[in-house]
Coordinates of C-alpha atoms in Angstrom, one line a residue:
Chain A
X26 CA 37.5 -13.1 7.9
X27 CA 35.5 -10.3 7.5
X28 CA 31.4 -10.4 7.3
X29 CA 31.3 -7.7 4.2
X30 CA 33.6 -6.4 2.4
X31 CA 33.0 -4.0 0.1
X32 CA 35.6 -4.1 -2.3
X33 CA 36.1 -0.9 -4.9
X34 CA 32.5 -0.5 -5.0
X35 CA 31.0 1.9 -7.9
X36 CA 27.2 3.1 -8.5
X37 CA 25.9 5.2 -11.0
X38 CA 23.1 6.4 -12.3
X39 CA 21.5 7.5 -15.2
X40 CA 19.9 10.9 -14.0
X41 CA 18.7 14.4 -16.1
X42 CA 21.0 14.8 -18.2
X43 CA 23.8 12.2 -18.4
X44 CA 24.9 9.7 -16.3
X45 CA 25.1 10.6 -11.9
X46 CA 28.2 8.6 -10.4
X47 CA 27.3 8.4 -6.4
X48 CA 30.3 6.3 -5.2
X49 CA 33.3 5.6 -7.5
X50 CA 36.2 3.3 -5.9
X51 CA 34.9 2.9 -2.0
X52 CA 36.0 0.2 -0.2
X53 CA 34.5 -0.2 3.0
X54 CA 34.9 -3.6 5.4
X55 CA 32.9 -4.8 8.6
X56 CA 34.7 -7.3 10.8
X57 CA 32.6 -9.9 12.4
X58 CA 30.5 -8.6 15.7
X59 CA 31.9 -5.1 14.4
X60 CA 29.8 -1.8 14.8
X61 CA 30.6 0.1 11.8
X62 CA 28.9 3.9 11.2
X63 CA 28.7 5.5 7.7
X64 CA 28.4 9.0 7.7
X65 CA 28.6 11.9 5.3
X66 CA 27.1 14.9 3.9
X67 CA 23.6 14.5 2.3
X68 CA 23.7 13.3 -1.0
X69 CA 27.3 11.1 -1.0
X70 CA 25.6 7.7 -1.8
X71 CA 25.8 6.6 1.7
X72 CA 22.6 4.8 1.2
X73 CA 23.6 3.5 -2.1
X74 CA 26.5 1.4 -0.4
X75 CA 24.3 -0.1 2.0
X76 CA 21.8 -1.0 -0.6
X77 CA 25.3 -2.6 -2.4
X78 CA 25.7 -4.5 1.0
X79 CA 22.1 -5.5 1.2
X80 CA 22.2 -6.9 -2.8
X81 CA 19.3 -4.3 -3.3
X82 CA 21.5 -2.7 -5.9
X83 CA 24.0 -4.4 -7.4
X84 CA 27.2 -1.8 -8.3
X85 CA 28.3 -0.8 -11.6
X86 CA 31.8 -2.3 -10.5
X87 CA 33.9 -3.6 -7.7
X88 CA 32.5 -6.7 -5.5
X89 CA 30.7 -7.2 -2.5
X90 CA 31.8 -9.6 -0.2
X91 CA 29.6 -12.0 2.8
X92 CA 31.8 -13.9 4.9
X93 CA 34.1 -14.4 2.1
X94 CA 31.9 -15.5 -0.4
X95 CA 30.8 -13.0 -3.8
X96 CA 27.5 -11.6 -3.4
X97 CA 25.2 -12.4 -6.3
X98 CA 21.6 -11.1 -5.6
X99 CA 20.0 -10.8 -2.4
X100 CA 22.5 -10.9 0.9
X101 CA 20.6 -13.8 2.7
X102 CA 22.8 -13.1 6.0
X103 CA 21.7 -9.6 6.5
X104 CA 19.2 -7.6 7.6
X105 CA 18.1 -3.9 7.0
X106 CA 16.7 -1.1 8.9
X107 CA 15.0 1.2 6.7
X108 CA 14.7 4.9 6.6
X109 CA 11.2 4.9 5.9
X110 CA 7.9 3.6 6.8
X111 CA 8.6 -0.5 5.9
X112 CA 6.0 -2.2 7.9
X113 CA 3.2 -4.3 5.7
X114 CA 0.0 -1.3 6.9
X115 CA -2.4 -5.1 6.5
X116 CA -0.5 -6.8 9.2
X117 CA -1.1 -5.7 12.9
X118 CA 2.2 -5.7 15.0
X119 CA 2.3 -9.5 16.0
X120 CA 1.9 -10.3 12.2
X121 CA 4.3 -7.8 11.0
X122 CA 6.9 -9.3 13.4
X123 CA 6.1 -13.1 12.0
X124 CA 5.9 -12.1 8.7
X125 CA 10.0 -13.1 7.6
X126 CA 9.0 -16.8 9.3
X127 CA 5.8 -17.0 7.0
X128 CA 8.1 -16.6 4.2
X129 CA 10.0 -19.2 5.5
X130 CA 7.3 -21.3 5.9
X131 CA 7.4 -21.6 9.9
X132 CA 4.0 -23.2 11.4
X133 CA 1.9 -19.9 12.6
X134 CA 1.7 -21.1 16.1
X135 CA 5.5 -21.5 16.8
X136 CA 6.3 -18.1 14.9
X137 CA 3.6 -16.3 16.3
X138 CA 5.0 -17.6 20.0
X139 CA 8.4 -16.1 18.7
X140 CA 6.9 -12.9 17.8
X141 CA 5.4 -12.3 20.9
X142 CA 8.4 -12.7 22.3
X143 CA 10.2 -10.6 20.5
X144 CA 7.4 -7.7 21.1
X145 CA 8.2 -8.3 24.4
X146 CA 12.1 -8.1 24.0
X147 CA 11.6 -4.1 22.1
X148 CA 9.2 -3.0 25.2
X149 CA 6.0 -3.6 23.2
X150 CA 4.0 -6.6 24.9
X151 CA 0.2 -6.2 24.5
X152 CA 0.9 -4.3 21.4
X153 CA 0.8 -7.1 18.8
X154 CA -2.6 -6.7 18.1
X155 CA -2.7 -2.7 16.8
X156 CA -2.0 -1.8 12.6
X157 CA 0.8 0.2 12.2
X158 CA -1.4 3.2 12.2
X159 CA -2.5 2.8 15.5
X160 CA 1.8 3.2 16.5
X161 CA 3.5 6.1 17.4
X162 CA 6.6 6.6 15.4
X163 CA 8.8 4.9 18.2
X164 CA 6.7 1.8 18.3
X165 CA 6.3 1.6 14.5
X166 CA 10.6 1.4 15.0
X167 CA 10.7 -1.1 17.5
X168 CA 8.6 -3.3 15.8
X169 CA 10.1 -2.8 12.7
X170 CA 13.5 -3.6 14.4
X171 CA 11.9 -7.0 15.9
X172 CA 10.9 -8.0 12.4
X173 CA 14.3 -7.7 11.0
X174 CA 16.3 -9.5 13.9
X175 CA 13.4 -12.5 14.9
X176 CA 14.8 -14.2 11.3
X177 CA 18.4 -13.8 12.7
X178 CA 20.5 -12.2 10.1
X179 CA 24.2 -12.1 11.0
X180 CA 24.2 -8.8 9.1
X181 CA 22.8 -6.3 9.8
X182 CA 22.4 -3.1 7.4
X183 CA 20.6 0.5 8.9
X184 CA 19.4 3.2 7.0
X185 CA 19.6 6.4 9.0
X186 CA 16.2 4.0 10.9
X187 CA 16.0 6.4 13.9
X188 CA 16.1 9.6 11.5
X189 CA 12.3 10.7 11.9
X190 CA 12.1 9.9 15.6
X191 CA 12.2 13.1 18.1
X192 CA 15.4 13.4 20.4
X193 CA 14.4 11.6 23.2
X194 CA 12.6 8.6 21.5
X195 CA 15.8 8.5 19.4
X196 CA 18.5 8.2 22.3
X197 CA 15.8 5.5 23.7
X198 CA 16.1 3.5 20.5
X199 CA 20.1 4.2 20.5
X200 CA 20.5 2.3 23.7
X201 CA 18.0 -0.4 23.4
X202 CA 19.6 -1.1 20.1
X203 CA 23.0 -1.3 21.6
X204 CA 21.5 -3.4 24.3
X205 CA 20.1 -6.1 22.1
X206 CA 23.1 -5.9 19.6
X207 CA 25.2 -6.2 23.0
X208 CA 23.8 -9.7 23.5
X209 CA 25.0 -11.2 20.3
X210 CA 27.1 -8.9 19.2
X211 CA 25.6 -9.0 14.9
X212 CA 28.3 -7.1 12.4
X213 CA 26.7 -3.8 12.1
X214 CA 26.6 -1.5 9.3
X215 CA 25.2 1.9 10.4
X216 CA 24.5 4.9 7.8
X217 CA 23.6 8.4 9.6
X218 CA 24.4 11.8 9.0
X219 CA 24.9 12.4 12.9
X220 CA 28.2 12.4 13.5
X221 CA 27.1 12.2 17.6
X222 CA 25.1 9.4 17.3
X223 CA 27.6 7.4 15.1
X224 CA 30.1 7.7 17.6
X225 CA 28.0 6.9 20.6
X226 CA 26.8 3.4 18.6
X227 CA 30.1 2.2 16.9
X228 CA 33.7 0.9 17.3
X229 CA 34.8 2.6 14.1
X230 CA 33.3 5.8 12.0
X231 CA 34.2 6.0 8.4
X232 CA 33.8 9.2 7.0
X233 CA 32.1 9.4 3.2
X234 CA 33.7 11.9 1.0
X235 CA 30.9 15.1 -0.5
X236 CA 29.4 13.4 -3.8
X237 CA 29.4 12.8 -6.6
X238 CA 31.8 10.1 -7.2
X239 CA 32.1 10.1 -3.3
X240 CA 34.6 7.7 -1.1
X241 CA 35.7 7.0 2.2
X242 CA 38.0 9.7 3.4
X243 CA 38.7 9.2 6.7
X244 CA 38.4 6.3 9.6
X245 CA 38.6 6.3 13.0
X246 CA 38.3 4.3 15.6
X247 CA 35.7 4.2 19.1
X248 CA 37.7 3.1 21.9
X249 CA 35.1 4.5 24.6
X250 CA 34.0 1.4 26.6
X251 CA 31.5 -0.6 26.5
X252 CA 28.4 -1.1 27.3
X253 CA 27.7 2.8 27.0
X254 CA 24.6 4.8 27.5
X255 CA 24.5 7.2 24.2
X256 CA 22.8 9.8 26.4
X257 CA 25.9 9.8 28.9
X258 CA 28.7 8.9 26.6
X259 CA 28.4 12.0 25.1
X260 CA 29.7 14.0 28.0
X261 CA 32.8 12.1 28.5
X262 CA 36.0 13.9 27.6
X263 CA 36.8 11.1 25.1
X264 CA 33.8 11.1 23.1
X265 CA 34.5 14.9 23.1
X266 CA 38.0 14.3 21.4
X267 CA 36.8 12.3 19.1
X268 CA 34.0 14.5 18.0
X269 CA 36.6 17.2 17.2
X270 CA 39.0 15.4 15.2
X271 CA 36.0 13.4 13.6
X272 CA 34.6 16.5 12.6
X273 CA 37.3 18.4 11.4
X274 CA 37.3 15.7 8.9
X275 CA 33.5 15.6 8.2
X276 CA 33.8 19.5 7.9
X277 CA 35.6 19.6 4.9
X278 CA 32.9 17.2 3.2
X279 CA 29.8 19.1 4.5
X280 CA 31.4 22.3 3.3
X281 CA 32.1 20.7 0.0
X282 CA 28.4 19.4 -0.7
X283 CA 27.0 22.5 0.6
X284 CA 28.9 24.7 -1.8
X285 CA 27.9 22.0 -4.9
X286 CA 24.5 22.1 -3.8
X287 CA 24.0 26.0 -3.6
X288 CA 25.9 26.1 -7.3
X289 CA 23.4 23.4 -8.6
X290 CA 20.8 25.4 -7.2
X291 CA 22.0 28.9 -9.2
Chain B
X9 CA -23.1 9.6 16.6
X10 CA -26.4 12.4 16.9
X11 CA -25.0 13.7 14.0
X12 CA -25.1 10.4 12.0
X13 CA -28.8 10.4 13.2
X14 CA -29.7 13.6 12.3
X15 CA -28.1 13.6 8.5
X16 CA -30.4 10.1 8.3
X17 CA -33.4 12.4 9.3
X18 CA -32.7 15.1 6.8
X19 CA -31.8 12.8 4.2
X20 CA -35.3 10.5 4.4
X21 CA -37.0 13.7 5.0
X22 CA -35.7 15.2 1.6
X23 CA -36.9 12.0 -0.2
X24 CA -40.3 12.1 1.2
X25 CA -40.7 16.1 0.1
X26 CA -39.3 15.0 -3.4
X27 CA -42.2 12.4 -3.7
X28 CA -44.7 15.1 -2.3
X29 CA -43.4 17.8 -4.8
X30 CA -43.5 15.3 -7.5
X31 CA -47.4 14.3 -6.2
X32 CA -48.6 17.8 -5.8
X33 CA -47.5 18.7 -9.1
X34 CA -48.7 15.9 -11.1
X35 CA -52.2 16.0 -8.8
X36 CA -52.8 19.5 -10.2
X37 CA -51.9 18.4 -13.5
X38 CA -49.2 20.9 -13.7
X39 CA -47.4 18.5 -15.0
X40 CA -49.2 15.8 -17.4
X41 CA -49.3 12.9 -15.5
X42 CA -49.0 11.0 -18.7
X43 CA -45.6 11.6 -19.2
X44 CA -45.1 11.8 -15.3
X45 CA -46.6 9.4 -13.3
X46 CA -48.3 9.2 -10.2
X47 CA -45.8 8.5 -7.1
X48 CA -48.8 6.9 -5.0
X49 CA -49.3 4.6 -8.2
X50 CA -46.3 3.6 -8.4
X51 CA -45.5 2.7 -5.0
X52 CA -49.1 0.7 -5.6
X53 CA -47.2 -1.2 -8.5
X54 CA -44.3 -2.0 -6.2
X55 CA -46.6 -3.0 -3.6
X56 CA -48.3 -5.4 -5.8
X57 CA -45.3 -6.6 -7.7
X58 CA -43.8 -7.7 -4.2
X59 CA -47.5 -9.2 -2.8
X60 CA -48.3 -11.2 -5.6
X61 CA -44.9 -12.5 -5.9
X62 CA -45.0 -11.5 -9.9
X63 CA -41.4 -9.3 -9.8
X64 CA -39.3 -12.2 -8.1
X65 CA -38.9 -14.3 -11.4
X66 CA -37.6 -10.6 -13.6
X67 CA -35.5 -9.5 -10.2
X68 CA -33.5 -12.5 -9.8
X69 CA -32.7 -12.3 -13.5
X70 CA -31.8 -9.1 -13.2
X71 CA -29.8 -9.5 -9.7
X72 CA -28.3 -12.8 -10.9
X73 CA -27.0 -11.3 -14.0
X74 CA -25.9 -8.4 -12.2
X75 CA -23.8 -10.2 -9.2
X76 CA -22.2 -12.3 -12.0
X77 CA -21.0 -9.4 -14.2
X78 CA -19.9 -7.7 -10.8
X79 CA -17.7 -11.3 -9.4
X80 CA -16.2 -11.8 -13.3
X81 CA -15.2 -8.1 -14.4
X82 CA -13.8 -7.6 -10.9
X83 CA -12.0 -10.5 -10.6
X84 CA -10.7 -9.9 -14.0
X85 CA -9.1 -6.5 -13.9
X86 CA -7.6 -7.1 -10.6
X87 CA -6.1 -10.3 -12.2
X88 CA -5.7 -8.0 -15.5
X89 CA -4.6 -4.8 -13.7
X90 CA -1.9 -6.9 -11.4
X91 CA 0.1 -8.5 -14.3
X92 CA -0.2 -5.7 -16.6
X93 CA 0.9 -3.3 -13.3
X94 CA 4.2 -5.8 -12.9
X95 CA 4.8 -6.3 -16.1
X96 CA 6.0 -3.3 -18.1
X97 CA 6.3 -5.4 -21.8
X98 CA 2.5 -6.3 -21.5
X99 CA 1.7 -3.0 -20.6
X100 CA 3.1 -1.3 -23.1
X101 CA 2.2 -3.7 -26.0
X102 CA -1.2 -4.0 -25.0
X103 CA -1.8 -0.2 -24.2
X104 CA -3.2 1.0 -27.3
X105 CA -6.0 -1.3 -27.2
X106 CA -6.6 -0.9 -23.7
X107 CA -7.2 2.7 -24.1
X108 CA -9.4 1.8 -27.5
X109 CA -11.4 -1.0 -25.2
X110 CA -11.9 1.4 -22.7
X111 CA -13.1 4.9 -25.0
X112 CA -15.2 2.4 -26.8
X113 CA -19.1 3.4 -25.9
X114 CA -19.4 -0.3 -25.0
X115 CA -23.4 -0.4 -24.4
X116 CA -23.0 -0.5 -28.5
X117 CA -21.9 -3.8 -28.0
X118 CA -25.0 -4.9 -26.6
X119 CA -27.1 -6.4 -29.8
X120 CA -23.7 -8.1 -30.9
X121 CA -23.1 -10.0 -27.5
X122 CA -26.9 -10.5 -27.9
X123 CA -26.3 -12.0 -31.3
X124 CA -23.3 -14.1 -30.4
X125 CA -24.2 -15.3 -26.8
X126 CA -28.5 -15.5 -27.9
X127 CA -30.9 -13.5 -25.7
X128 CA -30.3 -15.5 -22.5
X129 CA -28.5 -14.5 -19.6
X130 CA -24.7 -14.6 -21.1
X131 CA -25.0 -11.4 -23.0
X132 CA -26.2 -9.0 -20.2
X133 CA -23.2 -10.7 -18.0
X134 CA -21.0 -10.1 -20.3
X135 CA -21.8 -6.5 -20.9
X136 CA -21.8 -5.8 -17.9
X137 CA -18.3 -7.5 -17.5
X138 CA -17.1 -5.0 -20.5
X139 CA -18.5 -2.6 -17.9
X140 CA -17.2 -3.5 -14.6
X141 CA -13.4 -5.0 -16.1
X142 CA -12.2 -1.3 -16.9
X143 CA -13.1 0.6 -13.7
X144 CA -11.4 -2.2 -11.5
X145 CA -8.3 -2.6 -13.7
X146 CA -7.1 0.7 -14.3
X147 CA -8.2 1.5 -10.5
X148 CA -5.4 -2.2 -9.9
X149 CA -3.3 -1.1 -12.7
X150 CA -2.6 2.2 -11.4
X151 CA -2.2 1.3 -7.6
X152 CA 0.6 -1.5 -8.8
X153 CA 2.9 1.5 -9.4
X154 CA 2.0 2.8 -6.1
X155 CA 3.1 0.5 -4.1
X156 CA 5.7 2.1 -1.5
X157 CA 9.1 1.0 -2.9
X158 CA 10.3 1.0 0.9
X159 CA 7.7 -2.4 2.3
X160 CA 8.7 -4.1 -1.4
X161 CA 12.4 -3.5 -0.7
X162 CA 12.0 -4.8 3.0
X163 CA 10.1 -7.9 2.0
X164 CA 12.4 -8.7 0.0
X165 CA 15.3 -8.2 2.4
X166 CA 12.9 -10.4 4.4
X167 CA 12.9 -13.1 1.9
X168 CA 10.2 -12.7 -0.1
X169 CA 10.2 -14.5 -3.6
X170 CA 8.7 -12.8 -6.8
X171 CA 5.4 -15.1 -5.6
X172 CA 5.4 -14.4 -2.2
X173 CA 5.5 -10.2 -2.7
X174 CA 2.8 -11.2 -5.4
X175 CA 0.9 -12.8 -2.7
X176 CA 1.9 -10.5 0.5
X177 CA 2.8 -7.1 -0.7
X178 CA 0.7 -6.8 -4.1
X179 CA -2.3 -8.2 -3.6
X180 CA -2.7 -6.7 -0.3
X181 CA -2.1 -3.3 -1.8
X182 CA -4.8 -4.4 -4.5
X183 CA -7.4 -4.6 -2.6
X184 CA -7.3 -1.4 -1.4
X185 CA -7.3 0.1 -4.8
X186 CA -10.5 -2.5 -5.7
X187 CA -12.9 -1.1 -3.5
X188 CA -12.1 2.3 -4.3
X189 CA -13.2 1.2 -7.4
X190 CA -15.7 -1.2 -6.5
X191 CA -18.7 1.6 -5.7
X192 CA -18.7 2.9 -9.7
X193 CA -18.3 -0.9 -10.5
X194 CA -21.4 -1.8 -8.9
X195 CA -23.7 0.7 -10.9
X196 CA -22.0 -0.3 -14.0
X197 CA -23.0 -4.1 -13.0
X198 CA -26.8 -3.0 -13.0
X199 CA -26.4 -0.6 -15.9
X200 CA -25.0 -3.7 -18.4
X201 CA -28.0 -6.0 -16.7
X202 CA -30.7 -3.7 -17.5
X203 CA -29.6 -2.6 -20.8
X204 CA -28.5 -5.8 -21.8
X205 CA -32.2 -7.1 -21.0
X206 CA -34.1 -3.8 -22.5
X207 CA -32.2 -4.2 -26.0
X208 CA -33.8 -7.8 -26.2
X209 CA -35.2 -10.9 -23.5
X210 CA -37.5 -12.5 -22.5
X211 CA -37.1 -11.8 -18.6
X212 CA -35.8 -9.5 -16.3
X213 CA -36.5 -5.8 -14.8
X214 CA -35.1 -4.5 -17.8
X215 CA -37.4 -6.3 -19.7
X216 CA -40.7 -4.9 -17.7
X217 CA -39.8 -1.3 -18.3
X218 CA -39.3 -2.3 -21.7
X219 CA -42.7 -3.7 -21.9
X220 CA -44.2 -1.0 -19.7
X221 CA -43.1 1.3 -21.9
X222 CA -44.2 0.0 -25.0
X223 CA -48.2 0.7 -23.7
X224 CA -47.2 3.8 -22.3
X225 CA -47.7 2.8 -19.1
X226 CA -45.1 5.4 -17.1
X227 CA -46.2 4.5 -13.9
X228 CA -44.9 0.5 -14.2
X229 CA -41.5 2.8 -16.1
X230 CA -41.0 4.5 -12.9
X231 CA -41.7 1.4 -10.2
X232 CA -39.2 -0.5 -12.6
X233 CA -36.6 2.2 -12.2
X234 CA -37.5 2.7 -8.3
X235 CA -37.0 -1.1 -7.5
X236 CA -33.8 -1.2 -9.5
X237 CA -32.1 2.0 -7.7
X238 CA -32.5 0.4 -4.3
X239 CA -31.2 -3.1 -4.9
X240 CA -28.3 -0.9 -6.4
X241 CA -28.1 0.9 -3.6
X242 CA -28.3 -2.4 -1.5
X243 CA -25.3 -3.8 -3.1
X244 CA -23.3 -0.5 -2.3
X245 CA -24.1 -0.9 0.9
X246 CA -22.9 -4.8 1.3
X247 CA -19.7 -3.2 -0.5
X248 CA -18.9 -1.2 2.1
X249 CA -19.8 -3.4 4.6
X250 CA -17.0 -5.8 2.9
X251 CA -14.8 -2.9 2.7
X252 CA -15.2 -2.2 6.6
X253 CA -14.2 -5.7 7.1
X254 CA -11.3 -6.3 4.8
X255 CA -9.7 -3.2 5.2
X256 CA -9.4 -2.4 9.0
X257 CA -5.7 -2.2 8.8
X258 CA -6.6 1.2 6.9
X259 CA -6.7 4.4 8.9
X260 CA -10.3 6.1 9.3
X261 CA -11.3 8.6 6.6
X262 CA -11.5 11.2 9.8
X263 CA -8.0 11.0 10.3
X264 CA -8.2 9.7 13.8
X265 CA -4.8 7.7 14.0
X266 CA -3.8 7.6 17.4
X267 CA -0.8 8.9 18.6

């Protein structure tokens, strides 16, 4: 069985001027302890089939399906990494962490034991009492990532999350978040528009046709072994193969928005 | 921190010059101290007032009053401003007569509070509630629609209920958006007090200039005045204080974020 399945999934949206279809017909599936990348040109509603994953948005048509089971509302088994700045600015770091167990209701002592520990588990001991502010970008991740995983989702949805970091923070993140996704091994689905990094992270890369009305197009497969380092992976004669015939696919798309977007422009 | 010191300095030595000016002036009769007072008999007034004890009585009136109208209208349009700010029905039906409420010159409103609620206390609160309500709500209502889609749509990935983002995400956000607003509120709390108790008491600062004035004696006019502007500014000050406190999650004004 698979953990989601996104079955003939369609968004739109009512935008200037008529109605905006961002992904007509996809189908996209993530086994269980899968690594599954997303990627596509800007604008082909990658982020809109995550936030079909994550219930955020429910689609115009086609299902979604967790472990099996229809997904009405909110996916209670998931998690999500977002793009942007998503940690509560009132909360200092430890709090931040805690904060999905004081929703559930856990006793402050035990969950803020368990967010220590977790601070400790993204590098950030002795950090739990600084506000997001007082973070670097890197940190503001880390922490960010320790909130989502300390309610342990068996799901887990990312939004482009390392996007805003600079290179060598980002490859840092990369392989800590392969580390602690190697320990449990969570069905991942991962939406970038770096076709390097999405092959470095993932056993399969499906490729999002150029919008609008956009679907998968291609899929391939990441045989490279594991555990990897993303920073040394990318060397390897393998990865290198793969990035060619990945992006001869990809091309196509990039081309295709590209060309839409400088007509729209006009 | 010399700096902070030094702007203090200037600023106490640009009130002292002001009360020179104004005692040099009226001294040489340039202007008629009839109309303008005498700064050294005033401060005499305020002296006295506070040594024989006589202002306590009016000021707690007035400060009572004033606290009250501050507590109610603020609690009541960050109550107000949240539901209207998350409910879009309510907002829109009620909008109109928001906007009329608030364009309303509402110190009119004065001799019919003091009507309906008698010459007591009640109808200086409340006008100064009419007062305070509309700075804090639209300051809540506005900030509701603010708040960044991306922390709502992870709290509720987190498993927040509608209650819980009410109570962790909303509220929160609120209170930043409250003391923005709180510093206007505060001299709109003393504003409904005093005019509230000029337009018709029996007590209260309000009620001494009103008295003062009817025997032309200025001098009482301007200690009333003085006395009133620094409890005001007293009560801005214990605002920000609060503010310090309850918002140290908030970056510093200079930008200073490390990192």
């Amino acid at each position: 069985m698979s953990a989601l399945q996104l079955d003939a999934i369609t968004c739109r949206f009512t935008a200037r001027g008529g109605m905006h279809v961002a992904v007509e017909n996809a189908s996209v599936v993530v086994g269980e302890g899968e690594f599954v990348s997303l990627v596509g040109p800007t604008g082909c509603g990658k982020s809109t089939l995550l936030n079909a994953a994550a219930g955020l948005r429910r689609p115009d048509a086609g299902t979604v399906r967790v472990f099996g089971q229809p997904l009405s509302g909110r996916n209670e088994h998931a998690g999500y990494l977002f793009q942007g700045e998503a940690l509560l600015p009132w909360r200092n770091a430890r709090d931040n962490v805690a904060f999905g167990l004081d929703l559930r209701r856990t006793a402050p002592d035990a969950s803020r034991a368990k967010a220590d520990d977790w601070l400790k588990r993204v590098g950030l001991t002795g950090h739990g009492d600084k506000y997001p502010h007082e973070l670097s970008g890197g940190m503001r991740k880390r922490v960010a990532l320790a909130q989502t995983l300390i309610v342990g989702p068996k799901i887990l949805l990312m939004d482009e999350p390392f996007s805003a970091l600079d290179v060598q923070t980002r490859v840092l993140m990369e392989n800590e978040l392969l580390a602690l996704w190697q320990q449990d091994r969570k069905s991942v689905l991962f939406v970038t528009h770096d076709l390097e990094e999405a092959i470095a992270l993932s056993d399969r890369v499906v490729v999002l046709g150029a919008g609008p009305a956009s679907r998968p197009v291609g899929e391939f497969a990441i045989d490279l072994p594991r555990p990897r380092d993303v920073a040394e992976v990318r060397l390897t004669p393998g990865f290198l193969d793969l990035h060619r015939r990945i992006w001869e696919c990809l091309r196509e798309q990039v081309m295709k928005a590209h060309h839409d977007g400088l007509k729209a422009d006009a | 921190m010399r700096n902070g010191r030094l702007l203090w300095v200037a600023q106490a030595a640009l009130l002292v010059g002001m009360f020179v000016l104004w005692h040099v002036l009226t001294r040489t009769e340039v202007l008629p101290p009839f109309f303008f007072g005498e700064p050294l008999v005033v401060l005499d007034r305020i002296r006295e007032w506070f040594v024989t004890g006589s202002i306590y009585p009016h000021l707690g009136v007035t400060l009572l009053e004033t606290a009250m109208a501050f507590v109610i209208g603020t609690a009541g349009g960050l109550a107000v401003g949240l539901w209207l700010g998350l409910s879009d029905t309510a907002a829109r039906l009620l909008d109109p007569y928001i906007k009329a409420f608030n364009a309303m010159p509402r110190v009119i409103l004065a001799p019919i509070f003091a009507v309906w609620f008698g010459l007591g206390m009640a109808s200086k609160v409340l006008l100064g509630v009419t007062l305070v309500f509309f700075i804090v709500f639209f300051s809540v209502f506005h900030g509701v629609r603010e708040v960044n889609p991306t922390v709502l749509a992870n709290a509720r990935m987190l498993g927040a209920t509608r209650s819980q983002l009410l109570r962790h995400v909303y509220l929160p956000s609120a209170t930043a958006w409250v003391f923005a607003s709180l510093h206007s509120a505060v001299g709109m709390a003393f504003v409904g007090a005093v005019i509230g108790e000029y337009l018709g008491s029996a007590r209260g600062v309000g009620y001494l200039i009103l008295q003062a004035e009817g025997v032309f004696d200025i001098n009482t006019v301007f200690a009333g005045v003085l006395v009133l502007t620094l409890f005001a500014l007293a009560l801005d000050k214990l605002v920000t204080i609060a503010e310090r406190r309850l918002l140290r999650w908030r970056p510093s004004r200079d930008g200073q974020s490390s990192q």
